[in-house]
Amino acid sequence: MEAIRNDMDPSIISMSMQIETRRFTRSELGEAFAVKSRDLEHLSVAFMIDARDFLRSCKMLSDWPRLRSLILTAPIMTKGSRDSISGLLVNTGEVAQQMLHLKSLTIWHCSREKACAVIFHKNEREDRNGHDSATLTWRGTRDFDFSKEVVETWQKVVLHMIERVEDEIISHGDAIYHLRLPDGVIDPTSLRQICQEGTLQREAWAVEAEPSGWT
């Protein structure tokens, strides 16, 4: 299964990785991606692994000389408690500090009527004091505040923002659009299929909602 996008810039030497998923448990697959990420510039994996397994393995590693963008999914983002999500974000921040060339990082998830993402983005320009500037944004259908521990973990490198998504989430396509996820979160062909499925789902729900006409 092709899981890595390295064709974002033709000037970058592309690398690809094939992983035979049947040989791994989900946690082992997360570890495999963590190890391979040290050799990559861009990694985007949706629903195949849990970001928590990836990050847990990253804590036993060091030195990501090339990695610039990272996109992962974690079911806990829509299904977990505030404390569990905060724990995930603390771990993410600790790992991100070791990825010295990282420009963007997104952890997201969606289910019916729910979609949430945390997005780290490092700006190309320095701030007025000549320092690198970056933002950490929570964007989702559920309310969330960064805990003190999360802020302390990230505060040296980011500003933080909270954005509530009020739009209806029916499909993965809705989630990707309303969360304003970065390019590369999913390949274009799959995204078109997801959008088509979302349109069909809306039409089906509209038919179900129509009065039957029987008295």
GROMACS .gro file of C-alpha atoms in nm:
model
  215
    1MET     CA    1   0.000   0.000   0.000
    2GLU     CA    2   0.142   0.336  -0.098
    3ALA     CA    3   0.144   0.554   0.209
    4ILE     CA    4   0.404   0.820   0.146
    5ARG     CA    5   0.382   1.133  -0.068
    6ASN     CA    6   0.719   1.267  -0.174
    7ASP     CA    7   0.622   1.426  -0.505
    8MET     CA    8   0.518   1.764  -0.367
    9ASP     CA    9   0.832   1.929  -0.506
   10PRO     CA   10   1.004   1.793  -0.820
   11SER     CA   11   1.336   1.919  -0.688
   12ILE     CA   12   1.315   1.690  -0.389
   13ILE     CA   13   1.455   1.342  -0.425
   14SER     CA   14   1.149   1.122  -0.391
   15MET     CA   15   1.131   0.821  -0.171
   16SER     CA   16   0.855   0.563  -0.155
   17MET     CA   17   0.776   0.293   0.092
   18GLN     CA   18   0.566  -0.018   0.051
   19ILE     CA   19   0.439  -0.179   0.369
   20GLU     CA   20   0.270  -0.518   0.370
   21THR     CA   21   0.007  -0.449   0.635
   22ARG     CA   22  -0.092  -0.813   0.685
   23ARG     CA   23   0.239  -0.879   0.860
   24PHE     CA   24   0.184  -0.621   1.132
   25THR     CA   25  -0.053  -0.552   1.417
   26ARG     CA   26  -0.176  -0.192   1.422
   27SER     CA   27   0.075  -0.092   1.691
   28GLU     CA   28   0.360  -0.262   1.503
   29LEU     CA   29   0.255  -0.084   1.186
   30GLY     CA   30   0.270   0.246   1.374
   31GLU     CA   31   0.621   0.160   1.486
   32ALA     CA   32   0.722   0.071   1.129
   33PHE     CA   33   0.603   0.408   1.000
   34ALA     CA   34   0.782   0.586   1.286
   35VAL     CA   35   1.112   0.424   1.194
   36LYS     CA   36   1.071   0.496   0.822
   37SER     CA   37   0.971   0.858   0.890
   38ARG     CA   38   1.332   0.935   0.979
   39ASP     CA   39   1.423   0.896   0.611
   40LEU     CA   40   1.129   1.089   0.465
   41GLU     CA   41   1.037   1.450   0.396
   42HIS     CA   42   0.659   1.404   0.388
   43LEU     CA   43   0.444   1.142   0.557
   44SER     CA   44   0.064   1.122   0.542
   45VAL     CA   45  -0.122   0.818   0.678
   46ALA     CA   46  -0.501   0.824   0.718
   47PHE     CA   47  -0.685   0.560   0.926
   48MET     CA   48  -0.424   0.288   0.871
   49ILE     CA   49  -0.249   0.353   1.203
   50ASP     CA   50  -0.326   0.531   1.529
   51ALA     CA   51  -0.114   0.841   1.583
   52ARG     CA   52  -0.062   0.733   1.944
   53ASP     CA   53   0.126   0.421   1.834
   54PHE     CA   54   0.337   0.626   1.595
   55LEU     CA   55   0.425   0.885   1.860
   56ARG     CA   56   0.496   0.622   2.124
   57SER     CA   57   0.754   0.467   1.894
   58CYS     CA   58   0.900   0.807   1.803
   59LYS     CA   59   0.987   0.867   2.168
   60MET     CA   60   1.240   0.586   2.141
   61LEU     CA   61   1.399   0.743   1.833
   62SER     CA   62   1.592   1.059   1.757
   63ASP     CA   63   1.705   1.269   1.463
   64TRP     CA   64   1.463   1.337   1.178
   65PRO     CA   65   1.701   1.511   0.936
   66ARG     CA   66   1.451   1.544   0.650
   67LEU     CA   67   1.092   1.535   0.781
   68ARG     CA   68   0.902   1.853   0.695
   69SER     CA   69   0.535   1.753   0.707
   70LEU     CA   70   0.343   1.491   0.901
   71ILE     CA   71  -0.028   1.405   0.884
   72LEU     CA   72  -0.183   1.131   1.099
   73THR     CA   73  -0.524   1.023   1.230
   74ALA     CA   74  -0.623   0.931   1.585
   75PRO     CA   75  -0.974   0.811   1.682
   76ILE     CA   76  -0.927   0.969   2.023
   77MET     CA   77  -0.969   1.312   1.861
   78THR     CA   78  -1.345   1.260   1.822
   79LYS     CA   79  -1.410   0.983   2.075
   80GLY     CA   80  -1.174   1.053   2.363
   81SER     CA   81  -1.206   1.257   2.681
   82ARG     CA   82  -1.047   1.600   2.718
   83ASP     CA   83  -0.774   1.454   2.937
   84SER     CA   84  -0.690   1.181   2.687
   85ILE     CA   85  -0.676   1.432   2.401
   86SER     CA   86  -0.455   1.660   2.608
   87GLY     CA   87  -0.224   1.366   2.673
   88LEU     CA   88  -0.201   1.304   2.299
   89LEU     CA   89  -0.117   1.669   2.233
   90VAL     CA   90   0.152   1.673   2.501
   91ASN     CA   91   0.314   1.365   2.348
   92THR     CA   92   0.284   1.520   2.004
   93GLY     CA   93   0.456   1.837   2.122
   94GLU     CA   94   0.739   1.645   2.283
   95VAL     CA   95   0.802   1.449   1.965
   96ALA     CA   96   0.767   1.756   1.741
   97GLN     CA   97   1.047   1.926   1.933
   98GLN     CA   98   1.281   1.654   1.807
   99MET     CA   99   1.179   1.708   1.444
  100LEU     CA  100   1.389   2.016   1.385
  101HIS     CA  101   1.291   2.070   1.021
  102LEU     CA  102   0.917   2.015   1.069
  103LYS     CA  103   0.703   2.281   0.901
  104SER     CA  104   0.356   2.134   0.945
  105LEU     CA  105   0.192   1.864   1.153
  106THR     CA  106  -0.173   1.760   1.158
  107ILE     CA  107  -0.352   1.503   1.370
  108TRP     CA  108  -0.720   1.463   1.284
  109HIS     CA  109  -1.015   1.228   1.281
  110CYS     CA  110  -1.379   1.226   1.180
  111SER     CA  111  -1.688   1.016   1.233
  112ARG     CA  112  -2.054   1.084   1.158
  113GLU     CA  113  -2.129   1.445   1.257
  114LYS     CA  114  -1.792   1.481   1.431
  115ALA     CA  115  -1.461   1.611   1.302
  116CYS     CA  116  -1.160   1.747   1.487
  117ALA     CA  117  -0.804   1.840   1.402
  118VAL     CA  118  -0.502   1.994   1.568
  119ILE     CA  119  -0.276   2.167   1.319
  120PHE     CA  120   0.079   2.291   1.374
  121HIS     CA  121   0.211   2.531   1.111
  122LYS     CA  122   0.550   2.697   1.111
  123ASN     CA  123   0.550   3.027   0.927
  124GLU     CA  124   0.808   3.096   0.658
  125ARG     CA  125   0.870   3.447   0.789
  126GLU     CA  126   1.018   3.537   1.125
  127ASP     CA  127   0.823   3.745   1.376
  128ARG     CA  128   0.900   4.109   1.455
  129ASN     CA  129   1.172   4.002   1.699
  130GLY     CA  130   1.348   3.793   1.438
  131HIS     CA  131   1.233   3.461   1.586
  132ASP     CA  132   1.069   3.172   1.408
  133SER     CA  133   0.691   3.187   1.455
  134ALA     CA  134   0.435   2.910   1.445
  135THR     CA  135   0.076   2.838   1.539
  136LEU     CA  136  -0.103   2.545   1.698
  137THR     CA  137  -0.473   2.543   1.609
  138TRP     CA  138  -0.758   2.328   1.737
  139ARG     CA  139  -1.041   2.315   1.484
  140GLY     CA  140  -1.343   2.092   1.533
  141THR     CA  141  -1.709   2.027   1.599
  142ARG     CA  142  -1.644   1.982   1.971
  143ASP     CA  143  -1.529   2.251   2.212
  144PHE     CA  144  -1.178   2.212   2.346
  145ASP     CA  145  -0.930   2.422   2.540
  146PHE     CA  146  -0.559   2.356   2.549
  147SER     CA  147  -0.462   2.247   2.900
  148LYS     CA  148  -0.181   2.414   3.092
  149GLU     CA  149   0.045   2.116   3.024
  150VAL     CA  150  -0.027   2.131   2.650
  151VAL     CA  151   0.048   2.504   2.641
  152GLU     CA  152   0.369   2.460   2.838
  153THR     CA  153   0.484   2.187   2.602
  154TRP     CA  154   0.423   2.396   2.291
  155GLN     CA  155   0.464   2.754   2.414
  156LYS     CA  156   0.829   2.795   2.312
  157VAL     CA  157   0.747   2.749   1.946
  158VAL     CA  158   0.380   2.830   1.881
  159LEU     CA  159   0.083   3.054   1.930
  160HIS     CA  160  -0.236   2.860   1.993
  161MET     CA  161  -0.587   2.905   1.855
  162ILE     CA  162  -0.926   2.741   1.907
  163GLU     CA  163  -1.178   2.735   1.620
  164ARG     CA  164  -1.526   2.583   1.647
  165VAL     CA  165  -1.671   2.409   1.339
  166GLU     CA  166  -2.046   2.464   1.320
  167ASP     CA  167  -2.101   2.303   0.980
  168GLU     CA  168  -2.273   1.967   0.934
  169ILE     CA  169  -2.034   1.674   0.897
  170ILE     CA  170  -2.178   1.387   0.693
  171SER     CA  171  -1.875   1.246   0.513
  172HIS     CA  172  -1.498   1.237   0.537
  173GLY     CA  173  -1.501   1.492   0.254
  174ASP     CA  174  -1.698   1.733   0.474
  175ALA     CA  175  -1.446   1.684   0.753
  176ILE     CA  176  -1.145   1.747   0.531
  177TYR     CA  177  -1.305   2.062   0.387
  178HIS     CA  178  -1.437   2.220   0.708
  179LEU     CA  179  -1.126   2.135   0.911
  180ARG     CA  180  -0.922   2.300   0.633
  181LEU     CA  181  -0.669   2.020   0.642
  182PRO     CA  182  -0.345   2.072   0.451
  183ASP     CA  183  -0.273   1.936   0.105
  184GLY     CA  184  -0.163   1.574   0.105
  185VAL     CA  185  -0.403   1.453   0.372
  186ILE     CA  186  -0.552   1.217   0.114
  187ASP     CA  187  -0.484   1.150  -0.253
  188PRO     CA  188  -0.703   1.338  -0.509
  189THR     CA  189  -0.873   1.025  -0.647
  190SER     CA  190  -0.983   0.908  -0.303
  191LEU     CA  191  -1.101   1.260  -0.217
  192ARG     CA  192  -1.323   1.272  -0.528
  193GLN     CA  193  -1.472   0.934  -0.437
  194ILE     CA  194  -1.535   1.050  -0.081
  195CYS     CA  195  -1.708   1.368  -0.203
  196GLN     CA  196  -1.928   1.166  -0.439
  197GLU     CA  197  -2.024   0.931  -0.156
  198GLY     CA  198  -2.107   1.231   0.063
  199THR     CA  199  -2.336   1.372  -0.208
  200LEU     CA  200  -2.517   1.040  -0.239
  201GLN     CA  201  -2.553   1.020   0.139
  202ARG     CA  202  -2.709   1.367   0.153
  203GLU     CA  203  -2.954   1.275  -0.123
  204ALA     CA  204  -3.049   0.955   0.059
  205TRP     CA  205  -3.107   1.142   0.384
  206ALA     CA  206  -3.316   1.403   0.201
  207VAL     CA  207  -3.540   1.129   0.060
  208GLU     CA  208  -3.578   0.971   0.403
  209ALA     CA  209  -3.676   1.307   0.551
  210GLU     CA  210  -3.954   1.372   0.298
  211PRO     CA  211  -4.310   1.311   0.423
  212SER     CA  212  -4.454   0.988   0.288
  213GLY     CA  213  -4.787   1.143   0.191
  214TRP     CA  214  -4.983   0.877   0.379
  215THR     CA  215  -5.241   0.984   0.634
   0.00000   0.00000   0.00000
